[in-house]
CSV table of C-alpha atoms in Angstrom, one decimal:
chain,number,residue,atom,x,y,z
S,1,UNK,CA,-30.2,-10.3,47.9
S,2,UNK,CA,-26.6,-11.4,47.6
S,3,UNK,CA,-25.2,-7.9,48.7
S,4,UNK,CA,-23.8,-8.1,52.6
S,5,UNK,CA,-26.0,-5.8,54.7
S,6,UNK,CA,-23.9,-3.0,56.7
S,7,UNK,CA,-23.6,-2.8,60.4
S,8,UNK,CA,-22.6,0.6,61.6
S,9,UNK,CA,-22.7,-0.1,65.3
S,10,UNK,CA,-19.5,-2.7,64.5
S,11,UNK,CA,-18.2,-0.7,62.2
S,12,UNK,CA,-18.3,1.9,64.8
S,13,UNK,CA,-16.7,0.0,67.5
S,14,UNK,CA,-13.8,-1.0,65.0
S,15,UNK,CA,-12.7,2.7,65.2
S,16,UNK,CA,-13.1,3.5,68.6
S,17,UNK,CA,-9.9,4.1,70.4
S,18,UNK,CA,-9.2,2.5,73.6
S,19,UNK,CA,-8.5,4.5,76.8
S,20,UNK,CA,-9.8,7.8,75.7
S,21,UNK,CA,-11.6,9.2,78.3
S,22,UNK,CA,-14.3,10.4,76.1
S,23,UNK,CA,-15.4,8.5,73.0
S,24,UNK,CA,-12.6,9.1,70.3
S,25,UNK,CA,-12.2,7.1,66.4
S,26,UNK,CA,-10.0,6.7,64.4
S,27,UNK,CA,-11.2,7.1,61.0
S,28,UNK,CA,-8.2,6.8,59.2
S,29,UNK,CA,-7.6,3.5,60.2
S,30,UNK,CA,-7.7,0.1,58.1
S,31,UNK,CA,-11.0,-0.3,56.7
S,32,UNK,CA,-13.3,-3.4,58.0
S,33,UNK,CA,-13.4,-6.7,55.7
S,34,UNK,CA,-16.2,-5.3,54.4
S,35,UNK,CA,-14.8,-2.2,52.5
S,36,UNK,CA,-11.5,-2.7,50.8
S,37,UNK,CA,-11.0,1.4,50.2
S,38,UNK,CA,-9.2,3.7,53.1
S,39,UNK,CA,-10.8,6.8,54.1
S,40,UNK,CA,-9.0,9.6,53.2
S,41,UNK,CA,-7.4,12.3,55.6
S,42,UNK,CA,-7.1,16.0,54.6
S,43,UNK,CA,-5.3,17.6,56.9
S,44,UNK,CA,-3.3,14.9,57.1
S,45,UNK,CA,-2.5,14.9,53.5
S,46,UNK,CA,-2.2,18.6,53.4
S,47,UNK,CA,0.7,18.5,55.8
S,48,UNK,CA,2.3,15.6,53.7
S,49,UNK,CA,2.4,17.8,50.3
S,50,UNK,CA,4.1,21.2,52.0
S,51,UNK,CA,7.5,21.6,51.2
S,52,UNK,CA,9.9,22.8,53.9
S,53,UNK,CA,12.5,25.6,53.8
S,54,UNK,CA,10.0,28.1,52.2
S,55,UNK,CA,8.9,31.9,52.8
S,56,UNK,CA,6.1,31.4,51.3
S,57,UNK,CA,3.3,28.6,51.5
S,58,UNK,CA,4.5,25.7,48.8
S,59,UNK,CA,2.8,22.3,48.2
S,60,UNK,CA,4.2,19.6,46.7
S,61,UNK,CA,0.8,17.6,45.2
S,62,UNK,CA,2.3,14.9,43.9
S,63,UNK,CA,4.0,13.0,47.1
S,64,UNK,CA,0.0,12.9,48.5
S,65,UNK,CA,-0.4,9.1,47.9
S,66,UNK,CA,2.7,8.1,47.9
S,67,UNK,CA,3.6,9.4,51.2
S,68,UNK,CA,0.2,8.2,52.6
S,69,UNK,CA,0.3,5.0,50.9
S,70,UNK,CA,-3.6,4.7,50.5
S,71,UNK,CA,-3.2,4.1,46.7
S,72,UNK,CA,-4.7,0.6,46.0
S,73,UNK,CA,-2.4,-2.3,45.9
S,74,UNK,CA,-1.9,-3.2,41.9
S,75,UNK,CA,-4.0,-6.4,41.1
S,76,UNK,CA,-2.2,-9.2,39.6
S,77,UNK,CA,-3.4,-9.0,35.9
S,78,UNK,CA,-6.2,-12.1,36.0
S,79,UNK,CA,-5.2,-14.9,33.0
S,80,UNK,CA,-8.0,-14.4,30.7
S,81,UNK,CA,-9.6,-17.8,29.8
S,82,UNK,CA,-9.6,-18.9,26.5
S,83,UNK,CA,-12.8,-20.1,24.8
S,84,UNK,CA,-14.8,-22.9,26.3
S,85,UNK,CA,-14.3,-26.1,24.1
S,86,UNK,CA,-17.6,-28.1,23.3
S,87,UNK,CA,-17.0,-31.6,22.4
S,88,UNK,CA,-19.9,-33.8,21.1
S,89,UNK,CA,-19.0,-37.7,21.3
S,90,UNK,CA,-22.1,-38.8,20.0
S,91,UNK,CA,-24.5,-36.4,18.0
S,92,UNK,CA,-27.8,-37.2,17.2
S,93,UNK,CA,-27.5,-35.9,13.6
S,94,UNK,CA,-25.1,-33.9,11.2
S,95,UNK,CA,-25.7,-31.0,9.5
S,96,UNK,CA,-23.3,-31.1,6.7
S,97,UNK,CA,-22.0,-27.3,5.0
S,98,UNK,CA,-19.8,-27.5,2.3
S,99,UNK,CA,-18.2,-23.9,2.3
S,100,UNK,CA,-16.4,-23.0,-0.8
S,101,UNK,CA,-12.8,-22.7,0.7
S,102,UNK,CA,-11.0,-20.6,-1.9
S,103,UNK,CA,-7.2,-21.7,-1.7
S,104,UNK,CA,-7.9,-23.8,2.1
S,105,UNK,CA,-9.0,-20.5,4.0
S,106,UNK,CA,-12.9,-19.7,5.1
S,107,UNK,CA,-14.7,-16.0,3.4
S,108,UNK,CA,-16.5,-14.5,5.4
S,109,UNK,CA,-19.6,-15.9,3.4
S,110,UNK,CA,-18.4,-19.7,4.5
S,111,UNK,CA,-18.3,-18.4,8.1
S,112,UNK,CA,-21.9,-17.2,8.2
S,113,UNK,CA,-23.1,-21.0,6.7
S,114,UNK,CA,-21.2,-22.6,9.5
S,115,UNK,CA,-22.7,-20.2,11.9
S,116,UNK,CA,-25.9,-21.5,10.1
S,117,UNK,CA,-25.0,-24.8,10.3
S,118,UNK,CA,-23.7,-24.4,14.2
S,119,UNK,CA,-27.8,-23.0,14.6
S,120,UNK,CA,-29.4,-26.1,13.3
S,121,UNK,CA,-27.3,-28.6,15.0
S,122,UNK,CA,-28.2,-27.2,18.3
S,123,UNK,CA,-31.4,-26.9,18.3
S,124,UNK,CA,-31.8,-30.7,18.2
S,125,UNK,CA,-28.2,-31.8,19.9
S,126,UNK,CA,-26.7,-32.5,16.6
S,127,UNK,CA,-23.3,-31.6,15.1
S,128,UNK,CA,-21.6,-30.0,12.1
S,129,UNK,CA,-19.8,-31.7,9.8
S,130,UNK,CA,-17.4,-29.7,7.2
S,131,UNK,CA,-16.9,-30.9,4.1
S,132,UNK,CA,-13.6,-28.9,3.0
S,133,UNK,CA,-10.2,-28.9,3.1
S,134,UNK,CA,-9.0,-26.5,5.5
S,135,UNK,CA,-6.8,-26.0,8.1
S,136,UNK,CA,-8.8,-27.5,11.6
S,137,UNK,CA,-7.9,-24.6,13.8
S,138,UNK,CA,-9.4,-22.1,11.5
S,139,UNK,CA,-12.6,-24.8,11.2
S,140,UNK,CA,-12.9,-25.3,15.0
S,141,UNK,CA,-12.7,-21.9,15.9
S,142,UNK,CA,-15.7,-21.4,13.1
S,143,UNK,CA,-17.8,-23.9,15.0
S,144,UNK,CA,-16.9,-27.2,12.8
S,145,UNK,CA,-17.7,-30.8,15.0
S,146,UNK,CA,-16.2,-33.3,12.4
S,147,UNK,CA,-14.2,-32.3,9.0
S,148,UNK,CA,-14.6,-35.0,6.0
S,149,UNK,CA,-12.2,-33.2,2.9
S,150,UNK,CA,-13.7,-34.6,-0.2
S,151,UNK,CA,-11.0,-36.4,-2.4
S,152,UNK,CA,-11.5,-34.0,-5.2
S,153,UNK,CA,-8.7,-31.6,-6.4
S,154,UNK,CA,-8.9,-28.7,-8.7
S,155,UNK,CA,-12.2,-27.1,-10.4
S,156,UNK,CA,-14.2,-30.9,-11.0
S,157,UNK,CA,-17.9,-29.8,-9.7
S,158,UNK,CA,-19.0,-33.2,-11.6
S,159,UNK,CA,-16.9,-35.5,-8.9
S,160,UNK,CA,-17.7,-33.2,-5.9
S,161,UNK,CA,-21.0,-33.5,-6.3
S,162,UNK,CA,-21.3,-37.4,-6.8
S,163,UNK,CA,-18.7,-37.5,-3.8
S,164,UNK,CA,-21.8,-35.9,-1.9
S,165,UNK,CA,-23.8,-37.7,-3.1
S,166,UNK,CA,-22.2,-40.9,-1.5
S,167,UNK,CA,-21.7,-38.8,1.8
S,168,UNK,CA,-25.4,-38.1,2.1
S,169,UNK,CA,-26.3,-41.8,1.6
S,170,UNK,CA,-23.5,-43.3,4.4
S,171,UNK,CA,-23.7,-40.4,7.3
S,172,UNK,CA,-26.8,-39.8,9.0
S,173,UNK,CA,-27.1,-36.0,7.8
S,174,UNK,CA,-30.5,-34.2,8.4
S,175,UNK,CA,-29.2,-30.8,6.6
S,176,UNK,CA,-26.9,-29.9,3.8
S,177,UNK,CA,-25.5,-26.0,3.6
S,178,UNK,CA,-24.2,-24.8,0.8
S,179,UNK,CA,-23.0,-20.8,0.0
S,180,UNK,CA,-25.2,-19.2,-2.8
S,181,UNK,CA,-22.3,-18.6,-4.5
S,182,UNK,CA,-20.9,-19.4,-8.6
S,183,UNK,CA,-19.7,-22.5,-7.3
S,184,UNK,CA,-21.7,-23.2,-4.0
S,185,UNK,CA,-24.8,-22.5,-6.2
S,186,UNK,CA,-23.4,-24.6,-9.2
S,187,UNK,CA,-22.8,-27.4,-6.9
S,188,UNK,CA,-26.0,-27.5,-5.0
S,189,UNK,CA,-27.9,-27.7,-8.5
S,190,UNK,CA,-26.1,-30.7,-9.1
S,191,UNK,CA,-26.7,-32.2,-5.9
S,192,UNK,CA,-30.3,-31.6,-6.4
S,193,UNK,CA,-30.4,-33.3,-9.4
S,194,UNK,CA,-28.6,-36.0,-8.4
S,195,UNK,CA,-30.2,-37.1,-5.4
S,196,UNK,CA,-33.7,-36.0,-6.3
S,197,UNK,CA,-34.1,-34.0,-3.3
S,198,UNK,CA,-35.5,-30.2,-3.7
S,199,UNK,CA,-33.1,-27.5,-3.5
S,200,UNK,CA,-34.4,-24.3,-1.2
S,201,UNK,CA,-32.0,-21.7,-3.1
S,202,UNK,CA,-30.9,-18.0,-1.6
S,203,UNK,CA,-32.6,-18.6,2.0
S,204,UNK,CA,-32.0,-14.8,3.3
S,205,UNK,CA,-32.7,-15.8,7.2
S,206,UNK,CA,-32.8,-19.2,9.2
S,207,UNK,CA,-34.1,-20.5,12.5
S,208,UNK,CA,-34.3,-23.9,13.5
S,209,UNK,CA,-37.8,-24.0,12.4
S,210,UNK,CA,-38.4,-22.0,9.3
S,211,UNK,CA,-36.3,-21.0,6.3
S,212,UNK,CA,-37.4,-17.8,4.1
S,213,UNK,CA,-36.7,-16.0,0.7
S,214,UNK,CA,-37.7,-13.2,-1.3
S,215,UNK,CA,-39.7,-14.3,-4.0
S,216,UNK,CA,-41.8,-12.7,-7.3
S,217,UNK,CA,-39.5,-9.5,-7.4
S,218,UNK,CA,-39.4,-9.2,-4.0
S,219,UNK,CA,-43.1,-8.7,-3.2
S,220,UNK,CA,-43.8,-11.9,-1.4
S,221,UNK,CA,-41.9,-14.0,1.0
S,222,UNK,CA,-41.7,-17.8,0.4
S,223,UNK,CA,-41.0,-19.6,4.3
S,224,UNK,CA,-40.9,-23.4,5.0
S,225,UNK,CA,-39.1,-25.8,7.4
S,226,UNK,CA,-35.7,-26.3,6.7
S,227,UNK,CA,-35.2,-28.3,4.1
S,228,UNK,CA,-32.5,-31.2,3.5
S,229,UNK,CA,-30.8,-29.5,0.8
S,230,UNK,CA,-30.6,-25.5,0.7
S,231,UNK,CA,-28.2,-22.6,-0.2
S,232,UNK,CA,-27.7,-19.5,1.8
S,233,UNK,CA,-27.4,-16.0,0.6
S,234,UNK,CA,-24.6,-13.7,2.0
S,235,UNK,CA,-25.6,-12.2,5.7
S,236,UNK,CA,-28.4,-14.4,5.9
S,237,UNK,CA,-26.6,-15.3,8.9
S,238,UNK,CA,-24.3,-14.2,12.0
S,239,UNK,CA,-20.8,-16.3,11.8
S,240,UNK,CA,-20.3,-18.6,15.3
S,241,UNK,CA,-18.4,-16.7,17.9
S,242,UNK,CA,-17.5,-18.0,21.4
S,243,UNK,CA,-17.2,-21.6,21.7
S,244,UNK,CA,-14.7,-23.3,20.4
S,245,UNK,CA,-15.2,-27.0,18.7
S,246,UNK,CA,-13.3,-29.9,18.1
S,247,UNK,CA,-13.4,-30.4,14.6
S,248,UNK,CA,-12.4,-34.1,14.6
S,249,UNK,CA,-11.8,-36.0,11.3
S,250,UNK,CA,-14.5,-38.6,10.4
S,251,UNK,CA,-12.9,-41.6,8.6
S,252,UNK,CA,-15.2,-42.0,5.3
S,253,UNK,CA,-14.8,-44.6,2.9
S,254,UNK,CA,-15.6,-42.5,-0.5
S,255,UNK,CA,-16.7,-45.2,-3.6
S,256,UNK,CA,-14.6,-44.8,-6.6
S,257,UNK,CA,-15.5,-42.0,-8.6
S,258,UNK,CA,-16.1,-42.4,-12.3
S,259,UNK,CA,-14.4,-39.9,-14.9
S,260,UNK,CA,-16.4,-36.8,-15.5
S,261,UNK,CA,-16.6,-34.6,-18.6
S,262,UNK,CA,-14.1,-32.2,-17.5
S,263,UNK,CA,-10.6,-33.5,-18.4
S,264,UNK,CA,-8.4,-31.0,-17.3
S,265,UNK,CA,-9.7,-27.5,-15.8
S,266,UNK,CA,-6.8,-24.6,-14.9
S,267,UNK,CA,-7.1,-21.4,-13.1
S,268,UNK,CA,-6.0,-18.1,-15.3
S,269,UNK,CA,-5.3,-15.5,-12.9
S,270,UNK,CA,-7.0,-12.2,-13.9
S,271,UNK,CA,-4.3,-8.9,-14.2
S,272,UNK,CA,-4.7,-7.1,-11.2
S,273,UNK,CA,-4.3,-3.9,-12.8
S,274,UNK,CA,-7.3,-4.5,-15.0
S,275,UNK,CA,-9.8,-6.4,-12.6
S,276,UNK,CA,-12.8,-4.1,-11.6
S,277,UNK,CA,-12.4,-2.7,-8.1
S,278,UNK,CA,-16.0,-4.2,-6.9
S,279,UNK,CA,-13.7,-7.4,-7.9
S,280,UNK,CA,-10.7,-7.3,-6.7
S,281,UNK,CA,-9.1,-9.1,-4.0
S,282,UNK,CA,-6.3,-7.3,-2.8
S,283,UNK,CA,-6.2,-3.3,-3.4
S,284,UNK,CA,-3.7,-0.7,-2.6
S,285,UNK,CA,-5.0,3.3,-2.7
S,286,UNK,CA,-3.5,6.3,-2.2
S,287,UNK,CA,-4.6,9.2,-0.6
S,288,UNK,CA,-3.8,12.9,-0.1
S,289,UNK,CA,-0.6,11.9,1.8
S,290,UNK,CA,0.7,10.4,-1.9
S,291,UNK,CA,3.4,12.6,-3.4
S,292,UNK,CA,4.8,10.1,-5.3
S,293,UNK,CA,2.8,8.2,-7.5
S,294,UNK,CA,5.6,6.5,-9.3
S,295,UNK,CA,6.5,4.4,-6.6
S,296,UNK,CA,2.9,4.0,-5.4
S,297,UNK,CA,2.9,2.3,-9.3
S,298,UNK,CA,5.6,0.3,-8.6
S,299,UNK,CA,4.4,-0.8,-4.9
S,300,UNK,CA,1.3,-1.8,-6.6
S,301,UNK,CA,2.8,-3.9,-9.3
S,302,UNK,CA,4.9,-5.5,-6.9
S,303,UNK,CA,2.1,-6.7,-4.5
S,304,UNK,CA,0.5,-7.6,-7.2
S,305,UNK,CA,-2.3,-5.9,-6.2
S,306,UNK,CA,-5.4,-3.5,-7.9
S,307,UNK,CA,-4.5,0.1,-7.3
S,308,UNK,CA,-7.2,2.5,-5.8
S,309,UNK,CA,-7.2,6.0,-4.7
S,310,UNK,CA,-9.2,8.2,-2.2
S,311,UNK,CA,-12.1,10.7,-3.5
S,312,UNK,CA,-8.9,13.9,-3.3
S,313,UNK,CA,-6.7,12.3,-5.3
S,314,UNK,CA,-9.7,11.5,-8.1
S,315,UNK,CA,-10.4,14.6,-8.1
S,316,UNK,CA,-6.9,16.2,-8.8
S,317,UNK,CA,-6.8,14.3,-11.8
S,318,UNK,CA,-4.2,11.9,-10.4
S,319,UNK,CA,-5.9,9.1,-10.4
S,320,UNK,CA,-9.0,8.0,-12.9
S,321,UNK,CA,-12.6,8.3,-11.9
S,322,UNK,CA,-13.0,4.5,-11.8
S,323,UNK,CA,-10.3,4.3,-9.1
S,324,UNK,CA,-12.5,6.1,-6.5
S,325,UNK,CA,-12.8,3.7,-3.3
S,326,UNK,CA,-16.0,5.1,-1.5
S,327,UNK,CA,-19.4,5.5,-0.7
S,328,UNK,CA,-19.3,8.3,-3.6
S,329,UNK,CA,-17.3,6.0,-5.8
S,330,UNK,CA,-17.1,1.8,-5.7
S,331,UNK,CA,-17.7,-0.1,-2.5
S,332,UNK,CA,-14.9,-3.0,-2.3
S,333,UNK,CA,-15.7,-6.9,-0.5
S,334,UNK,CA,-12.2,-7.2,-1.2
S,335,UNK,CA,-10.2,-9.7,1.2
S,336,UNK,CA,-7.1,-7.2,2.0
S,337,UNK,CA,-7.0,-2.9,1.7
S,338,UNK,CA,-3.8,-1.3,1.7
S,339,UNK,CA,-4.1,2.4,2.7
S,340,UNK,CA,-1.8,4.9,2.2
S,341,UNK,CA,-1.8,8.2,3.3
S,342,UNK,CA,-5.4,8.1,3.7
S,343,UNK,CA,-7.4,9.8,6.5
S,344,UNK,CA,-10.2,8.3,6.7
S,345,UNK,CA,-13.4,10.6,5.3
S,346,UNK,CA,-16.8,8.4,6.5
S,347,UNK,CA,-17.8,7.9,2.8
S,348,UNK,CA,-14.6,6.4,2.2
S,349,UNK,CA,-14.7,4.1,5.2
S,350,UNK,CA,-18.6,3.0,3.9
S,351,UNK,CA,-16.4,2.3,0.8
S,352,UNK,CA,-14.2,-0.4,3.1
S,353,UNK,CA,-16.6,-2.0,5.5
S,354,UNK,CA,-16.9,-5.0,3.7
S,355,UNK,CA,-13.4,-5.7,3.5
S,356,UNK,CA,-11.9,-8.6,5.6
S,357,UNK,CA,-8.5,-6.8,6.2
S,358,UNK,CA,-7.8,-3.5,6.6
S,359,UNK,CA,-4.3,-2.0,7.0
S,360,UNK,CA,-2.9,1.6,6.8
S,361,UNK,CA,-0.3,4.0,6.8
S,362,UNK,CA,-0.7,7.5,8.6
S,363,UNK,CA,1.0,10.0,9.7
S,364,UNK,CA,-1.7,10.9,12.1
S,365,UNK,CA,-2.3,8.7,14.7
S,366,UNK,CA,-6.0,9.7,15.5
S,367,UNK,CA,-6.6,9.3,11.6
S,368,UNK,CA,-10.6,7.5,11.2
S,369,UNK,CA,-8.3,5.2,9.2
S,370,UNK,CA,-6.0,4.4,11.3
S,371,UNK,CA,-8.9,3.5,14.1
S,372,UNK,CA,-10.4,1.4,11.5
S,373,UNK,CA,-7.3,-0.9,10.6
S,374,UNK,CA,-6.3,-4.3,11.7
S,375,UNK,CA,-2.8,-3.1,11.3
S,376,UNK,CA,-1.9,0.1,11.3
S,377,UNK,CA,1.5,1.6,11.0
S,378,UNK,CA,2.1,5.7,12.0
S,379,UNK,CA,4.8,6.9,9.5
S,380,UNK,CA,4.7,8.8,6.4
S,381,UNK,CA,3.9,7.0,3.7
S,382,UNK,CA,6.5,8.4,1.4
S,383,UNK,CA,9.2,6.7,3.5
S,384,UNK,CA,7.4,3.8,3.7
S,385,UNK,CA,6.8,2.6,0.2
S,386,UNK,CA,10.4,2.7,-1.0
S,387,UNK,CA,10.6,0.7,2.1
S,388,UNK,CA,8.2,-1.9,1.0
S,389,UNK,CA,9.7,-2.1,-2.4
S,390,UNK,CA,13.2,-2.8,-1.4
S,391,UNK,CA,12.3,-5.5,1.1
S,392,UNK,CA,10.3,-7.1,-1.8
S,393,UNK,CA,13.2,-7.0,-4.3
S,394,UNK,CA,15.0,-8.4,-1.3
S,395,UNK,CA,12.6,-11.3,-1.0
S,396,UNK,CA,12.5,-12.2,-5.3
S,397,UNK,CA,16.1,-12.2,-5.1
S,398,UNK,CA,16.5,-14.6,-2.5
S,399,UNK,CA,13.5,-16.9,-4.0
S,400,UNK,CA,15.7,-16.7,-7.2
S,401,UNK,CA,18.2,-17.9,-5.5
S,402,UNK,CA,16.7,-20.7,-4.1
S,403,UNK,CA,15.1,-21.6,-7.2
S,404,UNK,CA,18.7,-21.7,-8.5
S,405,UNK,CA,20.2,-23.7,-5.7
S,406,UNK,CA,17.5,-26.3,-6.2
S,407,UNK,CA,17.8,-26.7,-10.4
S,408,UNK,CA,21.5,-26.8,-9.7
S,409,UNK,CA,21.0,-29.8,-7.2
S,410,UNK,CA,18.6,-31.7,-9.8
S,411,UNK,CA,20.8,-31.2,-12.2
S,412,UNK,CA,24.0,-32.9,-10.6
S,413,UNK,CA,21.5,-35.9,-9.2
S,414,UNK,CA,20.7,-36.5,-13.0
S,415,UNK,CA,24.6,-36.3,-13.4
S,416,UNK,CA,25.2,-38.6,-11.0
């Protein structure tokens, strides 16, 4: 047992007091090394808290510990260690997992493959290579060994996937992850195709040693080894937590890439005010704490953002149906919610739980909502929003500005 025993006969003879003539202790005195709490003395403490000068018994509770000075010394606040790096200098594998990376920043979905990915490679002392461009913090932290970015810009899944295909022929990479996503899906067809090897599609759970998914309508289960090439459904697996990685850069010599069949391929952003809530990636609602709907309108259009609206405010008519954020009306997986003046009901915060960020404005600071954001500010939304719009027109103007500055400054360098 690693628990020290207790001896009461030294304990004993630590309190005795010397030159009594019959046995006498001293209880209250410092404890032995094997106690660090003082006994505490009653009377002692009782004649510490009466206050002189009075008629009538008067105790004054709250000079007790001080007077005494048994409260515990304050411990230093211990410096919490950061995560535990992990290096691997020379893995005995990769497993490559080519996350989709909208804009350079991991989803949620890209974090569960490379917690996939982080399974595989240690079960056999291997490592994860990522092949995206993203920032190597944000990859390390998510488990990533060794980051290759493919040299492929804009939408070209015709050169990405012939760009794997000459990373899986010059690395030494057992496994290949990719999202079962539109583009993750898309591009792990391709692969397939062009590398001949067979594609395990939507695996819904992994181990190190088997791989399953759903098949004929759900009423069998198809499992296998992991394959070389597969594609993972959404929370088919846990995202890596704990350990932090290096995620070096590998130095890759990519072949030239012929031309494709897409020429040119250009993103049209979608109006925010018309995308479908299940959709959207940024949404603003209002709750019962929303007097002012024409500035909630205006805040909205500003942030650019999909407006929502809690189950109250559908129901008063002040909002449309469709608006409804909610168990009762349309669950978001958006990557930011804006709350406002929203309390928090539990079929709203179902409504919420798959969103990445969460912040909100209450006046109550025990609100559900309030508990439940990342970032939460305690004011009344009211005062808030006009707030919020005039540091935004703030920030346009000084972007125009700018902009200004900078055409005026190409214009005289043409000049000159």
């Amino acid at each position: 047992m690693s628990r020290l025993r207790r001896d009461p006969r030294s304990e004993r003879s630590r309190h005795r007091v010397e030159g009594a003539a019959r046995p006498r202790f001293d209880l209250a005195a410092a404890p032995s090394g094997l106690h660090g709490r003082a006994r505490r003395d009653p009377r002692a403490e009782f004649r510490l808290a009466q206050v002189p000068g009075t008629a009538r018994l008067r105790l004054d509770r709250t000079q007790r510990v001080a007077a005494l000075d048994l409260a515990p010394a304050a411990r230093a606040p211990e410096p919490q260690a950061g995560p535990r790096l992990v290096a691997i200098p020379e893995p005995a594998f990769l497993v490559a997992a080519v996350p989709d990376a909208p804009g350079g920043r991991l989803t949620p979905h890209d974090r569960q493959l490379l917690g996939a990915a982080r399974l595989l490679a240690d079960a056999g002392g291997g490592a994860v290579l990522v092949l995206a461009g993203a920032p190597a913090d944000e990859l390390a932290r998510a488990g990533a060994d060794r980051v290759l970015a493919l040299p492929v810009t804009g939408y070209d899944p015709e050169a990405r996937a012939m760009a794997l295909q000459a990373v899986l022929a010059g690395l030494d990479i057992r496994h290949v992850l990719l999202p079962e996503s539109p583009e993750g899906g898309d591009l792990a067809r391709r692969l397939a195709a062009l590398t001949g090897e067979p594609l395990f599609a939507g695996a819904e759970s992994l181990t190190a040693r088997a791989v399953t998914r759903p098949a004929a309508g759900r009423r069998t289960e198809q499992r296998m080894v992991p394959p070389r090439l597969l594609t993972l459904a959404a929370d088919a697996a846990a995202a890596h937590a704990g350990t932090l990685h290096e995620a070096l850069e590998v130095a890759f010599a990519f072949p030239p890439l012929p031309p494709g069949a897409i020429l040119s391929a250009d993103d049209v952003p979608a109006d925010p005010s018309r995308v479908p809530l299940a959709e959207a990636d940024f949404v603003v609602s209002a709750g019962n704490g929303i007097t002012d709907f024409a500035s909630f309108h205006d805040l909205v259009e500003a942030l650019h953002a999909t407006p929502g609206a809690s189950r109250v405010v559908c129901d008063a008519g002040l909002m449309p149906r469709a608006a409804q954020v909610g168990a009762s009306g349309t669950v978001l997986e958006a990557r930011c919610y804006f709350a406002l003046g929203i309390a928090g009901a539990p079929q709203h915060l179902q409504g919420v739980a798959r969103c990445e960020h969460v912040v909100a404005v209450n006046t109550d600071l025990h609100a559900a909502m309030i508990e439940r954001a990342g970032l939460a500010v305690v004011a009344d939304a009211q005062k808030v929003m006009p707030a919020l719009l005039s540091l935004l027109a703030e920030k346009a103007a000084d972007a125009e500005t700018h902009d200004a500055g900078a055409g005026e400054s190409e214009a005289e360098a043409v000049d000159a």
